[in-house]
Short mmCIF file of C-alpha atoms and ligand atoms in Angstrom, two decimals:
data_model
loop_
_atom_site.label_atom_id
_atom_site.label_comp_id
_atom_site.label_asym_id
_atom_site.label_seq_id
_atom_site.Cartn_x
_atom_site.Cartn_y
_atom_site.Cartn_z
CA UNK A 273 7.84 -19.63 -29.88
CA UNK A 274 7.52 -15.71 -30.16
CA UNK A 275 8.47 -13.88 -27.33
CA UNK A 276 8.25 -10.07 -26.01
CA UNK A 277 9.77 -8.64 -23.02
CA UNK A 278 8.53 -5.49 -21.59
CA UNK A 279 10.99 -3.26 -20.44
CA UNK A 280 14.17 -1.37 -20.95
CA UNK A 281 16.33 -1.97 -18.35
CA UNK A 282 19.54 -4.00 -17.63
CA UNK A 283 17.34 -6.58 -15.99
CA UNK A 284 15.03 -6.89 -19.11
CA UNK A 285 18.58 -6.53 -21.36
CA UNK A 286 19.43 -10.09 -19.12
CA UNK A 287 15.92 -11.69 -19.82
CA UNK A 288 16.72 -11.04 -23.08
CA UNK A 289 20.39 -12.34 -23.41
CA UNK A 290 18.98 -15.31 -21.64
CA UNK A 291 15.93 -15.75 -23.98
CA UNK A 292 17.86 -15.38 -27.13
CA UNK A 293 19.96 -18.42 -26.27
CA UNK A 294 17.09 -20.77 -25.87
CA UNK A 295 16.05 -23.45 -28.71
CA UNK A 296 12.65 -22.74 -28.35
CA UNK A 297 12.70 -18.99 -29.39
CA UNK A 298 12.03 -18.32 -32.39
CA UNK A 299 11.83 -14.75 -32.54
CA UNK A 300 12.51 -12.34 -29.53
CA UNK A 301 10.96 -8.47 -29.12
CA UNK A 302 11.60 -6.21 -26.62
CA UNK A 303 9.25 -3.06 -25.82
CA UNK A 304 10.87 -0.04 -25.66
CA UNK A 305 13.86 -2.57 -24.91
CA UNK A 306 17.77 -0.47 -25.22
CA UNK A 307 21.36 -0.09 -26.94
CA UNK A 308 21.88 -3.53 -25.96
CA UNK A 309 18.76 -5.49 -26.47
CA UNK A 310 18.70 -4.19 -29.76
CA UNK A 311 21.60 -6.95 -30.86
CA UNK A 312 19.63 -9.84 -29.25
CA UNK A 313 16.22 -9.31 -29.48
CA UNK A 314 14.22 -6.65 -32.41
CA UNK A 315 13.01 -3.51 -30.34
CA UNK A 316 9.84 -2.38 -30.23
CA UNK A 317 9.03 1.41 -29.92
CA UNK A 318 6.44 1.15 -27.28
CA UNK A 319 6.00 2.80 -23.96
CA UNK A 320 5.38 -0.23 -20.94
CA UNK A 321 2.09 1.40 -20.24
CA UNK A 322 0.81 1.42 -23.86
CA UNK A 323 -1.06 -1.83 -23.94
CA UNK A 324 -3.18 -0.96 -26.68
CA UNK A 325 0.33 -0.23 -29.10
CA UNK A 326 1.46 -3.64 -27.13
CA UNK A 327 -1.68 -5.57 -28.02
CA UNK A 328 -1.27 -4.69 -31.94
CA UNK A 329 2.67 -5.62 -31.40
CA UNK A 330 1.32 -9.00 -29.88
CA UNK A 331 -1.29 -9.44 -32.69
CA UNK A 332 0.97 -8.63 -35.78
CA UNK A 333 4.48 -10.60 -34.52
CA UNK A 334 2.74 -13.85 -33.46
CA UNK A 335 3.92 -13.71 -30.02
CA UNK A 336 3.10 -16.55 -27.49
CA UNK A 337 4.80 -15.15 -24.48
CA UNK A 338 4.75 -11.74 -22.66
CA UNK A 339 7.46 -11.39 -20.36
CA UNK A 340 6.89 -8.12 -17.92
CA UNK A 341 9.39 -6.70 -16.12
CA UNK A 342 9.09 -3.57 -14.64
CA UNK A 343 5.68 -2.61 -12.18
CA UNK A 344 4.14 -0.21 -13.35
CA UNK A 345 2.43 -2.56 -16.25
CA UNK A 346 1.70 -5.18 -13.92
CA UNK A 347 0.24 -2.65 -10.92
CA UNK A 348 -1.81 -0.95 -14.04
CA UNK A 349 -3.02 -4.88 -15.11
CA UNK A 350 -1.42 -5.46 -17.75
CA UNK A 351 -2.23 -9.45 -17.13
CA UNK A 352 -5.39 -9.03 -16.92
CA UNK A 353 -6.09 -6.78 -19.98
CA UNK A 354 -4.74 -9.65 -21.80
CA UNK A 355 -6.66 -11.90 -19.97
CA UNK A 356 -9.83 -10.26 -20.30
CA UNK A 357 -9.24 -9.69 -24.48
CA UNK A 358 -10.88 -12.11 -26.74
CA UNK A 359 -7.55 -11.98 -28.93
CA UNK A 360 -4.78 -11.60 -26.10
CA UNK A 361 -6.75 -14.47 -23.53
CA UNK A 362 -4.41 -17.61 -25.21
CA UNK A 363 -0.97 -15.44 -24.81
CA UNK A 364 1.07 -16.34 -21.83
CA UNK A 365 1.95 -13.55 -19.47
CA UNK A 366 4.39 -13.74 -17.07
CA UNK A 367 3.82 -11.36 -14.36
CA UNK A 368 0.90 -11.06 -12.08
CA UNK A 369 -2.49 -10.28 -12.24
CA UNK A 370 -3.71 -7.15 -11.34
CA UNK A 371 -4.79 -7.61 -7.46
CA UNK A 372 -1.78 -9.78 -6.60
CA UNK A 373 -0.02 -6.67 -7.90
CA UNK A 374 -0.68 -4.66 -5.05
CA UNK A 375 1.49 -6.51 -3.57
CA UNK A 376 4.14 -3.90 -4.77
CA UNK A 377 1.29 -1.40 -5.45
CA UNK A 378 0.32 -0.77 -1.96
CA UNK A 379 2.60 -0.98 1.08
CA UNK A 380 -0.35 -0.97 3.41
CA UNK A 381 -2.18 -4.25 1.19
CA UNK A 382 1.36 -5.81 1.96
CA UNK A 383 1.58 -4.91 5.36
CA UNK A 384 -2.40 -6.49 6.24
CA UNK A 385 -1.23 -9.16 4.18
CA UNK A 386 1.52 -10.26 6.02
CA UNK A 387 0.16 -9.64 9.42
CA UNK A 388 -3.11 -11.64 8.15
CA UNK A 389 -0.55 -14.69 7.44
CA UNK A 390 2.02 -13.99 10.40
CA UNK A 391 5.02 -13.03 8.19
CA UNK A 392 8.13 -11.71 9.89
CA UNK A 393 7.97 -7.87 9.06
CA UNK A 394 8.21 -4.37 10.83
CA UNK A 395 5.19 -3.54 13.13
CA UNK A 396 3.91 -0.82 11.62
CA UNK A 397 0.11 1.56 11.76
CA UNK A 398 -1.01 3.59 8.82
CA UNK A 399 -2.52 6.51 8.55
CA UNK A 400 -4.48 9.32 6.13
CA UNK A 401 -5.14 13.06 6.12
CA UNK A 402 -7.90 12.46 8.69
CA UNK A 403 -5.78 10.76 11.03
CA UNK A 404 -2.47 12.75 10.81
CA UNK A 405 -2.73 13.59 14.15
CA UNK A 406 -2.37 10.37 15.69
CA UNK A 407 0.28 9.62 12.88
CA UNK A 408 1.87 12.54 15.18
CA UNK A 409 1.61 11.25 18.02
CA UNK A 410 2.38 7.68 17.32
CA UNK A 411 5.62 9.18 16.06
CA UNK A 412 5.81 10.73 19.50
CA UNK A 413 5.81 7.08 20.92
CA UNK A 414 8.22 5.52 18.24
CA UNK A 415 12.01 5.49 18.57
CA UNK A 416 14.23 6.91 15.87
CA UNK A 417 14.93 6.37 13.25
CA UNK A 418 11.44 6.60 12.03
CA UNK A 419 10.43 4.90 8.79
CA UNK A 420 7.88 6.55 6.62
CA UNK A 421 6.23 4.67 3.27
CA UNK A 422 4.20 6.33 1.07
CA UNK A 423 1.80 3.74 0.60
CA UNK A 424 1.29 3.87 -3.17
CA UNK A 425 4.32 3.50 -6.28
CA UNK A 426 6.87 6.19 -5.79
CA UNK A 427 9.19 5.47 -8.19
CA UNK A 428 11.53 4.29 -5.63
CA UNK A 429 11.33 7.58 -3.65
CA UNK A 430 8.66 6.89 -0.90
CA UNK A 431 10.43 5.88 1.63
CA UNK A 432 12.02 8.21 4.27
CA UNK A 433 14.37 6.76 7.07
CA UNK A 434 14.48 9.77 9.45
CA UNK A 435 16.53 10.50 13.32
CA UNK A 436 14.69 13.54 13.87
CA UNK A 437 11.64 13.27 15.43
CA UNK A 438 10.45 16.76 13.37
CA UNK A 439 11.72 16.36 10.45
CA UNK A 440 9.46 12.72 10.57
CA UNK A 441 6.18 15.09 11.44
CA UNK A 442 7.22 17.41 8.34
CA UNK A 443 7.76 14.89 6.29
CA UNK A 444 4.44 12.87 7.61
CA UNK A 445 2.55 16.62 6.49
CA UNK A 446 4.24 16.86 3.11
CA UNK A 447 3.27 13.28 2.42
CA UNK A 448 0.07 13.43 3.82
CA UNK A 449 -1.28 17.17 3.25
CA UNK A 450 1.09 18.24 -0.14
CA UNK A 451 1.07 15.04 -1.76
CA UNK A 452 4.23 15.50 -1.80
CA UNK A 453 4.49 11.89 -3.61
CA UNK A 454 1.24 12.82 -5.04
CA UNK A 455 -1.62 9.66 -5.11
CA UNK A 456 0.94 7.86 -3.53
CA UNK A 457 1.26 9.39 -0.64
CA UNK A 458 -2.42 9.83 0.36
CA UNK A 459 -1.58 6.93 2.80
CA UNK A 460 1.50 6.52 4.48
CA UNK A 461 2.69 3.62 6.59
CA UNK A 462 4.74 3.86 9.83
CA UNK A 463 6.91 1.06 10.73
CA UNK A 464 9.99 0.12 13.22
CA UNK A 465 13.04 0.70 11.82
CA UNK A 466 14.89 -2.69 11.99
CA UNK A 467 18.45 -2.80 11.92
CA UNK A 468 20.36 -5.68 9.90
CA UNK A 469 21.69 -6.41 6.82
CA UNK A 470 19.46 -6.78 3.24
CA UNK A 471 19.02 -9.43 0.60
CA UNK A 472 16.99 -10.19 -2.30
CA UNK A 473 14.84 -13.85 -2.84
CA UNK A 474 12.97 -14.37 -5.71
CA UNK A 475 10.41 -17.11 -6.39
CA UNK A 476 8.35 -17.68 -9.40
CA UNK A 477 4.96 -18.52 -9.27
CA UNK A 478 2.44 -20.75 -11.41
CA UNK A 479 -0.22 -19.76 -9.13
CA UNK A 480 -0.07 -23.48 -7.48
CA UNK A 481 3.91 -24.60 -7.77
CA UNK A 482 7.15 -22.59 -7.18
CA UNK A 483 10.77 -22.17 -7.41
CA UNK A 484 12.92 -20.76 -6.24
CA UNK A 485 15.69 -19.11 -7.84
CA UNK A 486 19.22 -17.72 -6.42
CA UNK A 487 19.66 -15.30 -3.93
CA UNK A 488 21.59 -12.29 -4.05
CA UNK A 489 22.20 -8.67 -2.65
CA UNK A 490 22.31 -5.30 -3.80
CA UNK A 491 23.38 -2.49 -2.91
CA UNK A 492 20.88 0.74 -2.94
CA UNK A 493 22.84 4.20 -2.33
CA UNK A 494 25.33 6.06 -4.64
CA UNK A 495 27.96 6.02 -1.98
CA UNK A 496 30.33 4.45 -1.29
CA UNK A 497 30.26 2.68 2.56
CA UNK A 498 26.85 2.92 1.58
CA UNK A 499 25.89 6.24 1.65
CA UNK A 500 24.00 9.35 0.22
CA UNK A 501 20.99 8.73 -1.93
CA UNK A 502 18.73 5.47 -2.99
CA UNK A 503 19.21 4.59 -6.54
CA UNK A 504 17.85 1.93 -8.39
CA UNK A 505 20.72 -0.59 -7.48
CA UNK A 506 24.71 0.32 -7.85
CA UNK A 507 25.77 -3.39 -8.01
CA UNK A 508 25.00 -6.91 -6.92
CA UNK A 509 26.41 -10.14 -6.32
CA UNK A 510 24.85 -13.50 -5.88
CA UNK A 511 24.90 -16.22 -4.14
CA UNK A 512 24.42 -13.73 -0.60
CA UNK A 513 28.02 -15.17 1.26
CA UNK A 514 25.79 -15.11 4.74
CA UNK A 515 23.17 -17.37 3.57
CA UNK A 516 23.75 -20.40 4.94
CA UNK A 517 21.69 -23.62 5.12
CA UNK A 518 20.23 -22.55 8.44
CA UNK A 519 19.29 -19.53 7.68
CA UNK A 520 17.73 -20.67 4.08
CA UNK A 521 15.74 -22.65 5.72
CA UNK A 522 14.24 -20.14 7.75
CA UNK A 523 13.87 -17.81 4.76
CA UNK A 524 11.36 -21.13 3.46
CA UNK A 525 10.11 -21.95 6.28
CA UNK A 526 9.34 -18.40 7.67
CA UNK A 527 8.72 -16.37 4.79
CA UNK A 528 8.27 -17.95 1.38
CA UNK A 529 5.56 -20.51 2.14
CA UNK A 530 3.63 -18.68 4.31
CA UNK A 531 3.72 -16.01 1.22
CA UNK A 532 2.53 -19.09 -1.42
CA UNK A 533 0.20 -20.60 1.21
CA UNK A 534 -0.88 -16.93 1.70
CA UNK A 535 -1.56 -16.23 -1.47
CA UNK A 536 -3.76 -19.47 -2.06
CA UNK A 537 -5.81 -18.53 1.20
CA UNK A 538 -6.84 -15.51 -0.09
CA UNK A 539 -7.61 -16.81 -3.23
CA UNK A 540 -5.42 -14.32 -5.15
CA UNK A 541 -4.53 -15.35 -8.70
CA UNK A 542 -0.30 -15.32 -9.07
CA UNK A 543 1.34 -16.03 -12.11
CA UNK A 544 5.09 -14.50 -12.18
CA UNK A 545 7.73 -13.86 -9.88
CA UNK A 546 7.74 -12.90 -6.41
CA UNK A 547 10.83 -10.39 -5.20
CA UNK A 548 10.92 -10.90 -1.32
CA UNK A 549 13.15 -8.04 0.38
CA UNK A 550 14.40 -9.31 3.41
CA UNK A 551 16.57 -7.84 6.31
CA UNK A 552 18.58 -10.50 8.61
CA UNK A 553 18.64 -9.24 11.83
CA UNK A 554 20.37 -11.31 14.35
CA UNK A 555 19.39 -14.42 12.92
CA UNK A 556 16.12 -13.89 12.29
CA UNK A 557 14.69 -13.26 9.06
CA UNK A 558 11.65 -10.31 8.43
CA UNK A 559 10.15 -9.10 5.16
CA UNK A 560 10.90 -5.31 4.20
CA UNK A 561 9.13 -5.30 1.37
CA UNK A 562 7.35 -7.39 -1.50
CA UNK A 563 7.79 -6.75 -5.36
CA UNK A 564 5.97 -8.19 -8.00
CA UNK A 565 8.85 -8.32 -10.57
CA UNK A 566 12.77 -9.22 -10.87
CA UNK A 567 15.20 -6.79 -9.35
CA UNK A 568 17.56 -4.89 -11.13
CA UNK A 569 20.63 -5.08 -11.06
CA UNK A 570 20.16 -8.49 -8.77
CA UNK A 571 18.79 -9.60 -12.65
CA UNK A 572 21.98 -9.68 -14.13
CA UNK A 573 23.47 -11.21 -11.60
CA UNK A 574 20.50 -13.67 -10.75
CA UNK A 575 19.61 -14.94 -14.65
CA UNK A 576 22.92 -15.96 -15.89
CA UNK A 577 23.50 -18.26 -12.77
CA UNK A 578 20.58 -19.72 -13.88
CA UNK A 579 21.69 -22.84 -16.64
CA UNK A 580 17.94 -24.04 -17.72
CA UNK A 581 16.77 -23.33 -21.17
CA UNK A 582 14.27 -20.12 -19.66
CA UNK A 583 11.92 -20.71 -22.47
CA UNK A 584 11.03 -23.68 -20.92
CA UNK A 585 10.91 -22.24 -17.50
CA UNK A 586 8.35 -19.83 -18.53
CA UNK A 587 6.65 -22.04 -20.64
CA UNK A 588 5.95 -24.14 -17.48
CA UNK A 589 5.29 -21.30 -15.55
CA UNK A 590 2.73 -19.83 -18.00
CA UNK A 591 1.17 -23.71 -17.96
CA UNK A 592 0.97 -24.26 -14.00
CA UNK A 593 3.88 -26.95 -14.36
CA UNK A 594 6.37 -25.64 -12.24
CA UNK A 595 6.47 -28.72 -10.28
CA UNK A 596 8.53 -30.09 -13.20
CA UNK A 597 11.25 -27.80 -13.89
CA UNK A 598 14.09 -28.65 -11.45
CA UNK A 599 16.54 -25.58 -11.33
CA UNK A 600 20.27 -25.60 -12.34
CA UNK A 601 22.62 -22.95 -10.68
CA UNK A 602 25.95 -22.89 -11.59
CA UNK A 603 27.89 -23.03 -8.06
CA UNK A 604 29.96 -20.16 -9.28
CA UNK A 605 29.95 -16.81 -8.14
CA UNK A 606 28.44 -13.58 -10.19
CA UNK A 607 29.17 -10.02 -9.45
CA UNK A 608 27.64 -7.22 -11.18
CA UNK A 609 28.80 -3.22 -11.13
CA UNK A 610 26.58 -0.44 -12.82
CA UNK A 611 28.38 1.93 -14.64
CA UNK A 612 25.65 5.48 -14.17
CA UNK A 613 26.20 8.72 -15.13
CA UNK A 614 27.78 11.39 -13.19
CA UNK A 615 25.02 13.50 -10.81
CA UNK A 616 22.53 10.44 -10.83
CA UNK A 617 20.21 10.00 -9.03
CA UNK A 618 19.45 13.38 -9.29
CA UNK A 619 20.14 15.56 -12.64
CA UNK A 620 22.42 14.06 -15.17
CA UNK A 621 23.25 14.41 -18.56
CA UNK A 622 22.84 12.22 -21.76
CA UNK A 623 23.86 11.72 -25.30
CA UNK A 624 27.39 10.84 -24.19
CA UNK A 625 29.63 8.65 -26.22
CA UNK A 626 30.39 5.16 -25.12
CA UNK A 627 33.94 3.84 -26.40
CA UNK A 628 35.88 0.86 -25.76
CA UNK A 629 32.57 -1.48 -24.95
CA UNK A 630 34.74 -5.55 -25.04
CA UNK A 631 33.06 -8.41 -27.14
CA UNK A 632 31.60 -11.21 -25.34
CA UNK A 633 31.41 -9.92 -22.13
CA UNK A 634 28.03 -10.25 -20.04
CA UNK A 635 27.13 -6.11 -19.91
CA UNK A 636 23.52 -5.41 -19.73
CA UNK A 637 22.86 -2.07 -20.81
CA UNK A 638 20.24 -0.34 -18.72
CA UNK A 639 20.28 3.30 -20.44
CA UNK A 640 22.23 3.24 -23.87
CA UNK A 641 20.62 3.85 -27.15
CA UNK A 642 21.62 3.32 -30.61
CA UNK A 643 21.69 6.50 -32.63
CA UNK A 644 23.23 6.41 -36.39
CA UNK A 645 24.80 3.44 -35.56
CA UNK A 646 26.43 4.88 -32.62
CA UNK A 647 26.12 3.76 -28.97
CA UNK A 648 24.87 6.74 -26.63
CA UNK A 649 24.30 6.81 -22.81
CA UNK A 650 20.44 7.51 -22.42
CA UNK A 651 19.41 7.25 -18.73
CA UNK A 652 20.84 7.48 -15.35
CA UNK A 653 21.94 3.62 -15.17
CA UNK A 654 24.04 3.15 -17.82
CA UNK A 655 25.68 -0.57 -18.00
CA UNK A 656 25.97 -3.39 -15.82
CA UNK A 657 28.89 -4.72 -16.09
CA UNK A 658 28.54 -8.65 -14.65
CA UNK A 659 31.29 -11.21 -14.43
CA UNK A 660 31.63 -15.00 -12.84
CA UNK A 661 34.02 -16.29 -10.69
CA UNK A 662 34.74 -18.98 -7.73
CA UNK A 663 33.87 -16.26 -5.15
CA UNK A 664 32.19 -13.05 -5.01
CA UNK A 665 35.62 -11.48 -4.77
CA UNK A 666 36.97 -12.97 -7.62
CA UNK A 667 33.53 -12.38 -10.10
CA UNK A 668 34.45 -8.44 -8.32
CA UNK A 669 38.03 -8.19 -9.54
CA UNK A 670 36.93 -9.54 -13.37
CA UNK A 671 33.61 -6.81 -13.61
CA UNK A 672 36.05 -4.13 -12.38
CA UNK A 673 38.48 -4.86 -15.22
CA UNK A 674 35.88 -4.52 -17.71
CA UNK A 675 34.56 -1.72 -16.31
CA UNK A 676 37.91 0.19 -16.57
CA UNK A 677 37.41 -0.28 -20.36
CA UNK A 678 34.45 1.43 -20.79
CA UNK A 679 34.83 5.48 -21.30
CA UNK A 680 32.02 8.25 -21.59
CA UNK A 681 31.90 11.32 -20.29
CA UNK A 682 30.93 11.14 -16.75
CA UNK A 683 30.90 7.43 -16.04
CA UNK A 684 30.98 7.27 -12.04
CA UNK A 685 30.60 3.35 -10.58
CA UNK A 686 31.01 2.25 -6.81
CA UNK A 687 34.34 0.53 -6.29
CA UNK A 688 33.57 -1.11 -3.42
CA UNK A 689 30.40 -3.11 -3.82
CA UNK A 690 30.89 -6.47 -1.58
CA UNK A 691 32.57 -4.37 1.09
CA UNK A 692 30.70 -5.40 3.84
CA UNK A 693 30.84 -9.18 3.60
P1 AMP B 715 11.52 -0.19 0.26
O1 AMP B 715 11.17 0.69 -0.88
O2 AMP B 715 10.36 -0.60 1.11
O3 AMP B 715 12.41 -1.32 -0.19
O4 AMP B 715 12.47 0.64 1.20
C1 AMP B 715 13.66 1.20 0.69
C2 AMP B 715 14.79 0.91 1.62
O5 AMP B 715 14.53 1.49 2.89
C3 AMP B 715 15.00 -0.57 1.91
O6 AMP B 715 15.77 -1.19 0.94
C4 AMP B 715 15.69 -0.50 3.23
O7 AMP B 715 17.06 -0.21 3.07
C5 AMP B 715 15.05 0.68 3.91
N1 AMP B 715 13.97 0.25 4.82
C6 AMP B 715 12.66 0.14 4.51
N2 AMP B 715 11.95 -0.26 5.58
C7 AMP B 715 12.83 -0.40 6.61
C8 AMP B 715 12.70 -0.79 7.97
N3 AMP B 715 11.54 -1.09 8.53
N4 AMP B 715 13.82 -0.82 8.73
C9 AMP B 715 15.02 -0.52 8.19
N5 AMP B 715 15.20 -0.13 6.92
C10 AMP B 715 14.12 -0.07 6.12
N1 LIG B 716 17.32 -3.48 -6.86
C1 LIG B 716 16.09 -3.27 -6.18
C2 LIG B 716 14.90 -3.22 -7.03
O1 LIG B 716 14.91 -3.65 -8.18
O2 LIG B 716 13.88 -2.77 -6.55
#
C-alpha cells in the first residue's frame, strides 16, 4: 500500500516513523513533510492546502491512503474534495469530512454541540458585532478570569484568559470590531473559566466503531512553572500519572460516548481521529475544547506507545472495521521535550546549524530542513526529542540526555516538563 501524510510537523514526522515500519507500506510520501521525514518517507513539495498539487501527487504515486494531520486541510475539506472526485472517491482519507470539521473550525458549532448532547464543558454565550453590547455586559456579570474564543481557526492565538474586567471589553472590541483575528473573530464565545488541570484523549473514528488510544498531557506555555505565552506544545508525556481507572471511566462514560453517540444523532459523517481537551477539575471531567486531528507534541509521545502495525489500523479505520483492531500499548512510560528556537513564539531566527543529532534515537523533527545535505533549523519548533521509560520521570531523565546533545544556535527547551505531577 502507498501512503501520504499531510503535514510537516513532529507529529506527522511520528506518523511517519510509525508508517515506515509497517509490512504493509510499500511506499511512504509526506507533503511538505521536514529534515526528518525526509529519511523515512520521500517528501513531497506541496503546501497542505494545495489539493489540486495533492490530487496529481495522489494520481501519479499510486497512493491508497491519505493520512491528514494538521486542520486547516480538513476544516477547508480536504475529505470531501476527495470524496466528491471521480479519481480521488476510492482513496482512503483519514481525517474528517468537512462538517464534522467544524468541530475544530468553529468554537461556537462545538459549544451547541455539546450542550445539544449534555457534554461536560464551560457554560458559555456568544456573541457578534450586533450584540457586543450585551457581550459587555454579560462580562459585567461574569467573574474573572474571563475567557474569550474567537470562534473561528486562529492559529492557536484566539483565545484570551483575562483578570481585568477592561482589558476583557477591549479585547471583546478588537475581536469583535478590528478583526483583530480577522474572519475568525467575527464571533467570539464567552465561557467560565474553569480551574483544574489539562489532558489530551484521542479516539479514532470509522464513523460507526472507535478506539481509543493513550492518553497524555502537554504542556502549552514557553515558561517554565508554566508561564508566559501559548505555543504549540513544549513537551508531553503519556500515560497522564492522574488518570486512574475511576476517572477513565468517567472520561468514557461522560465524554467520549456521548461525543460518538453525538455524532451519529446528528448524522454527521466522521472518519479520523477525535482530540478531546479535557480539564479535571475536582474529579469531574469537562471538555475545553474538540480537535479534529492528533496533537503535537502529545503525537510523539502518543504513536510510539502504540505497538500495532498502523497500516492496519488505518486500513480498518478507512474500511469501518474498527471493531476489529484491539489496541496494544506498551505499559511503559514516554516523555517527549521540544527543542524551539530562541524568541519563539514570537520572532525567531532560522537557518541555524544542527550538530551532534544521536542515531537511533526517537527525535521527530518539527522545523528542520535539509539544505546541501546539511540539517538546518526551519521553524519555531525545532525537535522533539522523545524517550521511554518505567515512569514518566525516568522516560524525562533519558529525553533530557539527548537533548543536551543537540547544539544550534539558540536552542531554548523547558527543563521542567512533568513538574506538576
Ligand atoms: P483552546 O484553544 O480552546 O484549547 O484554549 C487554549 C487554552 O486556554 C487551553 O489549553 C486552556 O489552557 C485554556 N482555556 C480555554 N478555555 C478555558 C476555560 N474555560 N477555563 C480555563 N482555561 C481555559
Ligand atoms: N498540543 C496541542 C495541540 O496540538 O493543539
Amino acid at each position: 500500500m502507498n501512503v501520504l501524510v499531510i503535514g510537516g510537523g513532529g507529529r506527522e514526522h511520528a506518523l511517519c516513523w510509525k508508517l515506515n515500519q509497517s509490512k504493509h507500506c510499500k511506499m511512504l510520501y509526506a507533503a511538505p513533510g521536514n529534515g526528518g521525514t525526509a529519511n523515512c518517507a520521500i517528501n513531497l513539495k506541496l503546501k497542505v492546502s494545495d489539493f489540486d498539487g495533492i490530487k496529481k501527487a495522489v494520481l501519479k504515486y499510486s497512493i491508497d491512503l491519505v493520512i491528514v494531520g494538521p486542520e486547516d486541510p480538513l476544516v477547508l475539506g480536504i475529505h470531501d474534495f476527495f470524496t466528491m472526485d471521480p479519481y480521488l472517491k476510492n482513496v482512503g482519507v483519514i481525517g474528517p469530512q468537512k462538517k464534522a470539521a467544524q468541530l475544530e473550525g468553529s468554537k461556537s458549532f462545538a459549544k451547541e454541540f455539546m450542550k445539544r448532547h449534555k457534554i461536560p464543558t464551560a457554560a458559555y454565550s456568544e456573541f457578534t458585532s450586533e450584540t457586543i453590547s450585551e457581550g459587555e455586559k454579560f462580562l459585567e456579570q461574569s467573574k474573572p478570569p474571563y475567557v474569550l474564543k474567537a470562534d473561528g481557526l486562529a492559529a492557536g492565538k484566539g483565545v484570551l484568559i483575562i483578570e481585568d474586567l477592561k482589558e476583557a471589553k477591549f479585547e471583546l472590541g478588537q475581536m469583535l470590531l478590528k478583526s483583530k483575528y480577522g474572519e475568525a473573530s467575527k464571533k467570539v464565545v464567552i465561557e467560565e473559566f474553569l480551574p483544574g488541570i489539562e489532558l489530551s484523549c484521542f479516539v479514532l473514528f470509522d464513523g460507526d466503531n472507535y478506539i481509543k488510544l493513550p492518553m497524555a498531557k502537554d504542556y502549552k506555555r514557553i515558561g517554565e512553572g508554566d508561564r508566559g505565552l501559548n505555543t504549540g506544545g513544549m513537551g508531553a508525556i503519556s500515560p497522564v500519572p492522574f488518570v486512574d481507572s475511576l476517572f477513565d471511566e468517567k472520561i468514557d462514560h461522560q465524554i467520549i460516548k456521548p461525543t460518538i453517540e453525538g455524532l451519529k444523532k446528528d448524522g454527521i459523517n466522521y472518519k479520523g481521529f477525535i482530540f478531546i481537551g479535557l480539564i479535571k477539575v475536582g474529579d469531574t471531567p469537562f471538555v475545553i475544547e474538540y480537535n479534529v486531528r492528533l496533537g503535537d507534541p502529545e503525537t510523539e509521545v502518543v504513536i510510539p506507545r502504540i505497538e500495532n502495525d498502523l497500516v492496519e489500523v488505518f486500513k480498518a479505520a478507512n474500511e469501518g472495521s474498527l471493531d476489529k483492531i484491539k489496541l496494544q500499548i506498551t505499559p511503559k512510560s514516554a516523555a517527549t521535550v521540544m527543542l524551539v528556537s530562541e524568541g519563539y513564539p514570537e520572532v525567531y531566527q532560522k537557518d541555524k546549524n544542527i550538530f551532534g543529532l544521536p542515531k537511533n534515537k526517537m527525535i521527530f523533527h518539527a522545523g528542520t530542513s535539509i539544505e546541501k545535505s546539511s540539517l538546518k533549523t526551519s521553524g519555531g519548533r525545532v525537535m522533539a526529542v522523545t524517550s521511554f521509560g518505567d515512569n514518566f520521570k525516568t522516560a524525562l531523565k533519558e529525553s533530557y540526555k539527548i537533548v543536551e546533545k543537540i547544539e544550534y544556535d539558540g536552542k531554548y527547551y523547558r527543563k521542567d516538563i512533568g513538574f506538576d505531577l
